[in-house]
Coordinates of C-alpha atoms in Angstrom, one line a residue:
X104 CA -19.6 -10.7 -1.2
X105 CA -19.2 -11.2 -4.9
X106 CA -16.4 -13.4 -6.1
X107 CA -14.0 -11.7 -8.3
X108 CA -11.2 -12.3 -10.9
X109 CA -10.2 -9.1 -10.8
X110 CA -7.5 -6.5 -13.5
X111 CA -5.3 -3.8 -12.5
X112 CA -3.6 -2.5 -14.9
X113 CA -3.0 0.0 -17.6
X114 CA -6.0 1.7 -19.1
X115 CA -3.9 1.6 -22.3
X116 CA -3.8 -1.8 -22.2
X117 CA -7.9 -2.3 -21.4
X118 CA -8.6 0.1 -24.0
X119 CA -6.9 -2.1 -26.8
X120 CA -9.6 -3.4 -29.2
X121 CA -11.3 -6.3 -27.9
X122 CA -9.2 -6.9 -24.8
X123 CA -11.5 -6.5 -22.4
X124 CA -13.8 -9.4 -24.1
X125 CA -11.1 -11.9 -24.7
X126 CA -9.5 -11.3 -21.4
X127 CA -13.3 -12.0 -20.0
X128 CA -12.8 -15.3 -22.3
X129 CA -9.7 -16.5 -21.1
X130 CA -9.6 -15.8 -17.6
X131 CA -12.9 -15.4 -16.1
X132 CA -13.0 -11.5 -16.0
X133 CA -15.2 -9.8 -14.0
X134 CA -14.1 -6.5 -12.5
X135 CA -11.1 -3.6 -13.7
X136 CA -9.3 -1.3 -12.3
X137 CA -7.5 0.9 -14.9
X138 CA -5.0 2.8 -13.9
X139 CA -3.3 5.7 -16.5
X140 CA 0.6 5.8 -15.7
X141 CA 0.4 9.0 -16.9
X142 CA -1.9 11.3 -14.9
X143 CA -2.3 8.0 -11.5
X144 CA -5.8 8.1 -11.4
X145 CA -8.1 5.7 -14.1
X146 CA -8.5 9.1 -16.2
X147 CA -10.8 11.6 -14.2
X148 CA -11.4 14.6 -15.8
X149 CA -11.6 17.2 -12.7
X150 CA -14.8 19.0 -12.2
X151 CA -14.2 23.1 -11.6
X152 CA -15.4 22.8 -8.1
X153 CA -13.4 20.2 -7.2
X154 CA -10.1 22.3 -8.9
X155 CA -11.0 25.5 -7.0
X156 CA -10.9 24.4 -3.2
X157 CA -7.9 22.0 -4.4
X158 CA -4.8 22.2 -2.5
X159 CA -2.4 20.7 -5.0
X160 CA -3.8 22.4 -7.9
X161 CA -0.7 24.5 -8.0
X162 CA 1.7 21.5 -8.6
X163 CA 2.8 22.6 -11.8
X164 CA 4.7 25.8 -10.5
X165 CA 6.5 24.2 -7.8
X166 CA 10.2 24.4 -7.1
X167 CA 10.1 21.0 -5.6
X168 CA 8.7 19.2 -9.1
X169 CA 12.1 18.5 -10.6
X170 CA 13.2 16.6 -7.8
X171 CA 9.8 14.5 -7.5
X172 CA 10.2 13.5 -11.0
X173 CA 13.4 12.3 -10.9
X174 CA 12.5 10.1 -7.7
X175 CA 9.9 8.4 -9.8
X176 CA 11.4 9.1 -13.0
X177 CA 8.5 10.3 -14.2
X178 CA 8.3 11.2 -17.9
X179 CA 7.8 14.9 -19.2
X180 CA 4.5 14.5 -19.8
X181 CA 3.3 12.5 -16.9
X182 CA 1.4 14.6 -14.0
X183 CA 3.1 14.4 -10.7
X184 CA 1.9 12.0 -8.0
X185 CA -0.4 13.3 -6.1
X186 CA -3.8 12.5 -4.4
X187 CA -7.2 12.9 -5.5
X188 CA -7.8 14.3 -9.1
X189 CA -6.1 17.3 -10.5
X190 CA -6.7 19.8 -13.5
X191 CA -5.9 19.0 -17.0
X192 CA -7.1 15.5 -18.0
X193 CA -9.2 14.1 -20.8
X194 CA -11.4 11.3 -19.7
X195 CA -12.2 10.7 -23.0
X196 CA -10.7 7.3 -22.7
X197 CA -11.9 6.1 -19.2
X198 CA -15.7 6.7 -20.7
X199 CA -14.9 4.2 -23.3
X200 CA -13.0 1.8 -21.1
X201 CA -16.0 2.2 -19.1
X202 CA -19.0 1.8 -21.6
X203 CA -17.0 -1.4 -23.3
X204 CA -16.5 -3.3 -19.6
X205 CA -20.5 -2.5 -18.6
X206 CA -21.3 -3.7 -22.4
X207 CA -19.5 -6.8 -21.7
X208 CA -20.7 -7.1 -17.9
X209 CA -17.5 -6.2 -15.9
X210 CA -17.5 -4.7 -13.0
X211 CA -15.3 -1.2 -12.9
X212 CA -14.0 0.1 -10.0
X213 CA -12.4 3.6 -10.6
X214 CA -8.9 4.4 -8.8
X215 CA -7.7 7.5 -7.3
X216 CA -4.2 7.6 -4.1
X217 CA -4.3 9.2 -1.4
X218 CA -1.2 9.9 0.4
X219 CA 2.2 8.0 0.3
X220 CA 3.6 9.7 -2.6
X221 CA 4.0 13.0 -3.7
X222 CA 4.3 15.0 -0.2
X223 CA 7.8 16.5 -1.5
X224 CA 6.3 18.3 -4.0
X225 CA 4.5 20.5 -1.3
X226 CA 6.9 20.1 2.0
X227 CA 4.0 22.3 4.3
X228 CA 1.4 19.5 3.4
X229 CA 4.7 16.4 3.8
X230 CA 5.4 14.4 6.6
X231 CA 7.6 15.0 9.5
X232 CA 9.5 12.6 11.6
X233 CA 10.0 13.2 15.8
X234 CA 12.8 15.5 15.2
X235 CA 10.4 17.8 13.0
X236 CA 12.3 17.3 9.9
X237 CA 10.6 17.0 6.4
X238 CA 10.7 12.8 5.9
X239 CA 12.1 13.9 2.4
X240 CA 15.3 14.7 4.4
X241 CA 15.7 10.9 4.4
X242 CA 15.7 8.0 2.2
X243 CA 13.3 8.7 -0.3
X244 CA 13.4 5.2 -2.4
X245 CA 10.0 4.3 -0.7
X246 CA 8.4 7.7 -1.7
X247 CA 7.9 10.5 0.5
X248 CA 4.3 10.5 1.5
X249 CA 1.8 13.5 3.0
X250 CA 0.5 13.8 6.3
X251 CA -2.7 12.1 7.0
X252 CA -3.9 15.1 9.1
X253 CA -4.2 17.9 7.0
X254 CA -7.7 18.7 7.4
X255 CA -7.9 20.9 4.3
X256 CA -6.2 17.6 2.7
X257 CA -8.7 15.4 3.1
X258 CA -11.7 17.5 2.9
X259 CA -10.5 18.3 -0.9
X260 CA -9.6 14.4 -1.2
X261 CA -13.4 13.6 0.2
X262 CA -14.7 16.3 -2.4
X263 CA -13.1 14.4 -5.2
X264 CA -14.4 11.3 -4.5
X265 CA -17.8 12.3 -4.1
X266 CA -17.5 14.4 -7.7
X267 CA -16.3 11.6 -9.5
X268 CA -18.9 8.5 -7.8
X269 CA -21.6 11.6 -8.8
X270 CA -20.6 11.8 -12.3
X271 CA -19.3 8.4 -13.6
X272 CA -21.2 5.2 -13.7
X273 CA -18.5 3.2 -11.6
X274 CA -19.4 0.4 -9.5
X275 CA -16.8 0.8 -7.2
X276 CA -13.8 2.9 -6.0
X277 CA -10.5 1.7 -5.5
X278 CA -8.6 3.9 -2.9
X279 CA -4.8 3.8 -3.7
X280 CA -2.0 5.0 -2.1
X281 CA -4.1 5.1 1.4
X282 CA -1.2 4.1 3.8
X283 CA 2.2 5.2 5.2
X284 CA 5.6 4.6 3.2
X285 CA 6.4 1.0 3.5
X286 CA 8.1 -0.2 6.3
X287 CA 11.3 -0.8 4.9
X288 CA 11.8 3.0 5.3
X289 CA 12.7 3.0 8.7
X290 CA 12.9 6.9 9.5
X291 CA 9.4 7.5 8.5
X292 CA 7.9 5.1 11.0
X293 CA 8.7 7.4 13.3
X294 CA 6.2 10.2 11.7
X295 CA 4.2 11.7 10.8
X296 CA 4.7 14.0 14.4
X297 CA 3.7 17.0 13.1
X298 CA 2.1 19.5 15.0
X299 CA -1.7 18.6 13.1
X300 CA -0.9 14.7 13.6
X301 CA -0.2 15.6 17.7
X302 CA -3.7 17.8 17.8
X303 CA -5.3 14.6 16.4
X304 CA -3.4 12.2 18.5
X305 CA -5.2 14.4 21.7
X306 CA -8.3 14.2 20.2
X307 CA -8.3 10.4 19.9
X308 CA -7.0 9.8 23.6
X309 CA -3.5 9.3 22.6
X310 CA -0.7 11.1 24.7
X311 CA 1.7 12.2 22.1
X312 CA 4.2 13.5 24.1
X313 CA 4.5 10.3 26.0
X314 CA 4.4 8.2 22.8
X315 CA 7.1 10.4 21.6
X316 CA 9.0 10.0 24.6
X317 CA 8.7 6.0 24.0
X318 CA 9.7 6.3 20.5
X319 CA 13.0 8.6 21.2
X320 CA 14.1 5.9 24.0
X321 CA 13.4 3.0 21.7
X322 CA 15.4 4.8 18.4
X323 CA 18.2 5.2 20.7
X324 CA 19.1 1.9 22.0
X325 CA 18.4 0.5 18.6
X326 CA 21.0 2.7 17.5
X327 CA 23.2 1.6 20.7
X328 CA 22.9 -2.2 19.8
X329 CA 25.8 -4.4 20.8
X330 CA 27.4 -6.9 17.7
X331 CA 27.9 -9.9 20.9
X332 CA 24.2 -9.1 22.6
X333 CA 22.7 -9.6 18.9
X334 CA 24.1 -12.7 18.2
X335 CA 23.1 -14.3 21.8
X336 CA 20.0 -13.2 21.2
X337 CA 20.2 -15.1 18.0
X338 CA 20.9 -18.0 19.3
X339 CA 18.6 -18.0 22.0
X340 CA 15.2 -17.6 19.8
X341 CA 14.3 -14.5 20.4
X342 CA 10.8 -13.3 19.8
X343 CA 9.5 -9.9 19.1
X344 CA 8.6 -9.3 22.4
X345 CA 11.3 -10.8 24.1
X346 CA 13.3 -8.0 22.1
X347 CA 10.2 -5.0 23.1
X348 CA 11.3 -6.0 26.6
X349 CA 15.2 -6.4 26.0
X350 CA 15.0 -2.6 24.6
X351 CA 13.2 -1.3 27.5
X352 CA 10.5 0.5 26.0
X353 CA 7.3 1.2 27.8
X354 CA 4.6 -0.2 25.4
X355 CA 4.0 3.5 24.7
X356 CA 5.9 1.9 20.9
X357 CA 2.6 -0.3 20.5
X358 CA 0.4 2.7 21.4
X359 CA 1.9 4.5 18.8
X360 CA 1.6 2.5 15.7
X361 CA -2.3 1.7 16.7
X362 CA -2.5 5.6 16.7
X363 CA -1.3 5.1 13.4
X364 CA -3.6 3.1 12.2
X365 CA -6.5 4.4 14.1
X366 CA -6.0 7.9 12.5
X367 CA -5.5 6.5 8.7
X368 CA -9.0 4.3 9.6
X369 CA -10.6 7.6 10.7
X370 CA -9.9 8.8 7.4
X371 CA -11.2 6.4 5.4
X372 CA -14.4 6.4 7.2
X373 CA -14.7 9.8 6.0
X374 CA -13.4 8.9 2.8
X375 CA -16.8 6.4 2.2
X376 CA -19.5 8.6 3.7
X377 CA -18.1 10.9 1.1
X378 CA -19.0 7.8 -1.3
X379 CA -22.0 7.0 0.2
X380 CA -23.0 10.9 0.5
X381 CA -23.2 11.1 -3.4
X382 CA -26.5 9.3 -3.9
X383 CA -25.0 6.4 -5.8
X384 CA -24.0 2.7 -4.0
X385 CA -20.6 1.7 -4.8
X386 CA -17.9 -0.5 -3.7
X387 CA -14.8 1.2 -1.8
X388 CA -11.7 -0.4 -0.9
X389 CA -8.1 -0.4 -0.7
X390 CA -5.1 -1.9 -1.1
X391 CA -3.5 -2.8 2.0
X392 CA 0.6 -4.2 3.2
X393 CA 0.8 -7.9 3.8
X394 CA -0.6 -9.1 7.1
X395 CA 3.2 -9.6 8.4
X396 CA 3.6 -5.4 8.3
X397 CA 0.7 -4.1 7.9
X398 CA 0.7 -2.4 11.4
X399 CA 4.0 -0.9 10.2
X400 CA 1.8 1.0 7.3
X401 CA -1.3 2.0 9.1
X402 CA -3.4 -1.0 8.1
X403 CA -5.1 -2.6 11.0
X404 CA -7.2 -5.6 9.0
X405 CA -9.6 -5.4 11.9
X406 CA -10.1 -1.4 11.7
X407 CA -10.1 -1.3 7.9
X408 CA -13.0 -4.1 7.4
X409 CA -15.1 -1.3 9.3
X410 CA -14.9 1.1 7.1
X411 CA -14.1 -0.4 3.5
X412 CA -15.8 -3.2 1.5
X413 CA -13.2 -4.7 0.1
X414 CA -9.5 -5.4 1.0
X415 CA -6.8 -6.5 -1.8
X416 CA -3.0 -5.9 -2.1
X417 CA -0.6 -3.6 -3.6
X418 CA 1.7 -4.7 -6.5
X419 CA 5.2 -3.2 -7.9
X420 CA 8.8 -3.1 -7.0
X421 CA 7.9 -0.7 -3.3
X422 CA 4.4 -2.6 -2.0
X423 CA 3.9 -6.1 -3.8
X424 CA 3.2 -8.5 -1.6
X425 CA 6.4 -10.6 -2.6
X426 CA 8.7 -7.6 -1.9
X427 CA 7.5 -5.6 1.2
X428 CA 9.2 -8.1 3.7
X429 CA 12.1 -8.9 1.6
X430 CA 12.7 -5.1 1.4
X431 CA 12.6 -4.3 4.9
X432 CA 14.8 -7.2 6.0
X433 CA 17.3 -5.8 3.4
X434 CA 17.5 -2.1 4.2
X435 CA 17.1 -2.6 8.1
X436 CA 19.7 -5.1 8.1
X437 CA 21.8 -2.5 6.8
X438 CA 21.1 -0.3 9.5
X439 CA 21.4 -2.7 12.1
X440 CA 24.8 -3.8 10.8
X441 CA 25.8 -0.2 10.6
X442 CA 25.1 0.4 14.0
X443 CA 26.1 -2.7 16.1
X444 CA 29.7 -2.5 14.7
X445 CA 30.9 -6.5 14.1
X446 CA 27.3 -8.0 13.8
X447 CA 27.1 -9.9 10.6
X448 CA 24.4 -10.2 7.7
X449 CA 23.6 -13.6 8.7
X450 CA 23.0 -12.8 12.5
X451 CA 20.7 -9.5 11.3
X452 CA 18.7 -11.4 9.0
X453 CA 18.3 -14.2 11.3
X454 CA 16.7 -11.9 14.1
X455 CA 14.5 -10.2 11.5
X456 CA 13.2 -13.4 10.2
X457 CA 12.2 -14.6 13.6
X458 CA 11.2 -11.6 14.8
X459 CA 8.6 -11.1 11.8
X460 CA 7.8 -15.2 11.9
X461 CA 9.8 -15.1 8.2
X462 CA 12.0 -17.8 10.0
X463 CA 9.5 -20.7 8.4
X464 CA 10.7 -19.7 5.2
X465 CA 14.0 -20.6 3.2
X466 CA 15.4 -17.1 2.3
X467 CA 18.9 -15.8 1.8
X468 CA 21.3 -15.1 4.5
X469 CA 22.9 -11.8 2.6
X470 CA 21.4 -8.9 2.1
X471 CA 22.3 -8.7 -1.8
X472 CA 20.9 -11.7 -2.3
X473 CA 17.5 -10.7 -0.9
X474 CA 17.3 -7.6 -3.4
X475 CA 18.6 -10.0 -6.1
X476 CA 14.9 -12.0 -5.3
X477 CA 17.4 -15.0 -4.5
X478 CA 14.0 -16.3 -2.8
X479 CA 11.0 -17.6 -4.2
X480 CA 8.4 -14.7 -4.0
X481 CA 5.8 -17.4 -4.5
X482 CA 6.3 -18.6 -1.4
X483 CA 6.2 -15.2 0.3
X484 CA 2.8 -14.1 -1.2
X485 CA 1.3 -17.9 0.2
X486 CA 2.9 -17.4 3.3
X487 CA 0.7 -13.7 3.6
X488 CA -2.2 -14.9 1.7
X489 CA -2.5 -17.7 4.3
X490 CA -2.3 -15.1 7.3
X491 CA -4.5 -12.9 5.3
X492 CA -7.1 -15.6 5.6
X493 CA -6.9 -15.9 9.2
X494 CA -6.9 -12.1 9.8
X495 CA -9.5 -11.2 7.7
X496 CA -13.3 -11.5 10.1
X497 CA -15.2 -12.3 7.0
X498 CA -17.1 -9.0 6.9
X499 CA -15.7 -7.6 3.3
X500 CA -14.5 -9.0 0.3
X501 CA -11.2 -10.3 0.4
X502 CA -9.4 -10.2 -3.0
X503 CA -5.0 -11.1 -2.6
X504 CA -2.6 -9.8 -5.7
X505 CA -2.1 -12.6 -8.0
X506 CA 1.0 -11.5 -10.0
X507 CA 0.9 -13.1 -13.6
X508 CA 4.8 -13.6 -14.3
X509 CA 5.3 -16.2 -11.7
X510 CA 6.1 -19.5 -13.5
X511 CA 2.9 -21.7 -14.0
X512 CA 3.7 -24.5 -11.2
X513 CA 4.0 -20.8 -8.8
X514 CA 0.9 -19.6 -10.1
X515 CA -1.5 -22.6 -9.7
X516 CA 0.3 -22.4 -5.7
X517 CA -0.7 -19.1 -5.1
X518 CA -4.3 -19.8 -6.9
X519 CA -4.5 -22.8 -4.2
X520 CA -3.7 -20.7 -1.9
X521 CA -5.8 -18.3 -2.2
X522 CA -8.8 -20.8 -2.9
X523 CA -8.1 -22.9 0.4
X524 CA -7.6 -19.7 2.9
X525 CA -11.5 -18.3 2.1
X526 CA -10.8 -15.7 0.2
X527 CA -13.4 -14.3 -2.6
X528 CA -11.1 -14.0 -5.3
X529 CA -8.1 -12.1 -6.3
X530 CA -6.8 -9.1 -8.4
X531 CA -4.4 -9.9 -10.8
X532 CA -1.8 -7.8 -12.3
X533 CA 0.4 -8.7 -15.4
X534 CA -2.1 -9.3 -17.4
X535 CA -1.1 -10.7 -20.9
X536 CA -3.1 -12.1 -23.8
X537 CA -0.4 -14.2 -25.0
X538 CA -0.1 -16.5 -22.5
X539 CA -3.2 -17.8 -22.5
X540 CA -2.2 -21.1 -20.3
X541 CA -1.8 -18.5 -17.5
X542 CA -4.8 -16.6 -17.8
X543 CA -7.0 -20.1 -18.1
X544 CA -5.1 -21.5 -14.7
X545 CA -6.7 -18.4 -13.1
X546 CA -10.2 -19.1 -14.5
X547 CA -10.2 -22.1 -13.9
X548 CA -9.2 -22.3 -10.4
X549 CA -11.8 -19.8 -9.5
X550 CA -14.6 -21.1 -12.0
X551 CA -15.7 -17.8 -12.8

């Protein structure tokens, strides 16, 4: 496994003159990941095979765009977010982002999503929850994602991939998007129960109907939660399973988020022999949620080391590291206190923490000051890195997201962190040439 000090970021950005070299210089550089915020991918020109058994192609004419845009208040000229690669892009600028980073000796992995965004814009290829309603019926802050089990989905997806490792000289492929909506989105862990995702569920051994079942019981007595029963469970330590068997579910709960993940695995499996099927080695990796959730989001570490060869983290305001568990504490606190009429922000949050082991940590007892960041997120991404470390079985690569805005003293933490819990390297984001002291710090802990 090859240690890394790793970039994603904007392909605007790499492709400034001389970036990539001095960014090399000054912090160790040896792999990118450009990204275009403009059409998602790092700048793929489709191929006309690919286009013509595409089943987003159409995007453009869809009633549903206007709405999707908004949600990610995307500008006019940006392409919507989708998976795979779609019509209508130069890749002029990816070759020479590409030719500059091999000139200089860096490592590119190329970056394409998958699924959690984008499903609204085509609502027969989006999610459904257990009632059978379109997920976009719901909160959409977290994105609305597509189901994992379109078969005509994923075959197209497959195609792209193997187009693209065919005709550009990457040395790797960085699968995006290749998970459910975060957590924090509390509706949608209760899909995707479409008809496909229960034909796939049989064909895994899973009884859907009884899962269902499970999952029906266990939404309503969450919803039925007593203020006084919360808070003694407060007080008496409650533990996550303490609470499974409090709420009298079945374990078919459990079965169903491992169906989850096993079907999201089974995917990417297909996803690499896609890889592997066009003639060229390459890496292939993902992205995954913090350790805490990532069960939530269809990552099983375990699972996914089977089929990837590398494993890093997300970054942004809906899956960086330092805001996936803040973010769910927030919004299902909310909930919680919405339903169990009389229960308080503290007591909610307190259950949370302890229920997702956040309880070690000092973090806010209200819920606005949790989405103010009245935390140090710091301190969360150590706390997952650290579980990361003992998750992870040693097989891949192992690369954590090393945000570049912390403050220095934050920084050289996380670096520590990262150092002391075996893991290869990191991927940073953030990058920026004037604060060199930063980008040094990050070289220097990983003496690359």
């Amino acid at each position: 496994m090859k240690p890394r000090i790793g970039w994603f970021g904007s392909i605007d950005e790499m492709a400034r003159p001389d970036a990539l070299r001095r960014v090399r210089e000054e912090m160790g550089l040896n792999t990118i990941i450009p990204e275009s915020h403009l059409c998602h991918t790092s700048g793929f020109k489709a191929s006309p095979e690919v286009t013509a058994i595409s089943p987003v192609e159409d995007w453009r004419a869809q009633p549903t765009l206007a709405a999707h845009r908004q949600m990610h208040r995307l500008p006019p000229e940006a392409f919507a977010v989708l998976p795979g690669v779609v019509s209508g892009w130069d890749d002029a600028e990816f070759l020479r982002v590409l030719d500059e980073a091999h000139r200089l000796g860096i490592d590119v992995w190329g970056h394409i999503g998958v699924w959690s965004y984008g499903g609204s814009v085509f609502p027969d290829l989006e999610m459904r929850d257990l009632d059978g309603n379109l997920v976009s019926a719901g909160d959409t802050r977290w994105g609305v994602p597509f189901c994992p089990s379109k078969r005509r989905l994923n075959d197209w997806i497959a195609a792209c991939i193997a187009d693209i490792v065919r005709r550009y000289p990457m040395d790797g492929l960085h699968m995006d998007h290749a998970r459910y909506a975060p957590p924090a989105a509390f509706h949608i862990l209760f899909g995707c129960a479409c008809a496909d995702c229960e034909a796939e569920a049989g064909r895994m051994g899973y009884d859907f109907q009884a899962m269902k079942r499970g999952l029906l019981r266990l939404r309503q007595r969450v919803q039925s939660l007593d203020a006084g029963r919360m808070r003694k469970a407060v007080e008496s330590g409650m533990g996550l399973f303490d609470a499974l068997t409090a709420l009298g579910h079945d374990y078919q709960v459990l079965s169903w988020f491992k169906f989850r993940c096993d079907l999201l695995t089974a995917r990417m499996r297909q996803f690499r022999e896609a890889a592997e099927g066009a003639g060229r080695k390459v890496d292939f990796g993902t992205d995954c949620f913090p350790p805490t959730f990532a069960l939530l989001g269809g990552h099983c570490y375990a699972d996914w080391e089977q089929v990837v060869t590398f494993i890093s983290g997300g970054f942004g305001g809906i899956v960086g590291w330092g805001g996936v568990g803040p973010q769910l504490f927030a919004t299902w606190t909310r909930l919680l206190c919405g339903w169990a009429k009389g229960l308080s922000e503290s007591d909610a949050l307190a259950m949370l923490y302890r229920l997702f082991g956040y309880d070690v940590l000092k973090l806010p007892r209200t819920v606005s000051s949790l989405e103010k960041a009245g935390f140090s997120v710091a301190e969360v991404v150590i706390h997952e890195v650290r579980k990361m470390g003992l998750q992870k079985t040693g097989r891949v690569g192992s690369y954590p997201p090393l945000v570049l805005n912390l403050a220095p003293d934050e920084l050289e933490q996380v670096c520590d962190a990262v150092a002391e819990s075996g893991h290869q390297g990191v991927i940073a984001s953030g990058v920026n040439l004037g604060k060199r002291e930063m980008l040094n710090m990050v070289r220097d802990k990983f003496q690359l």
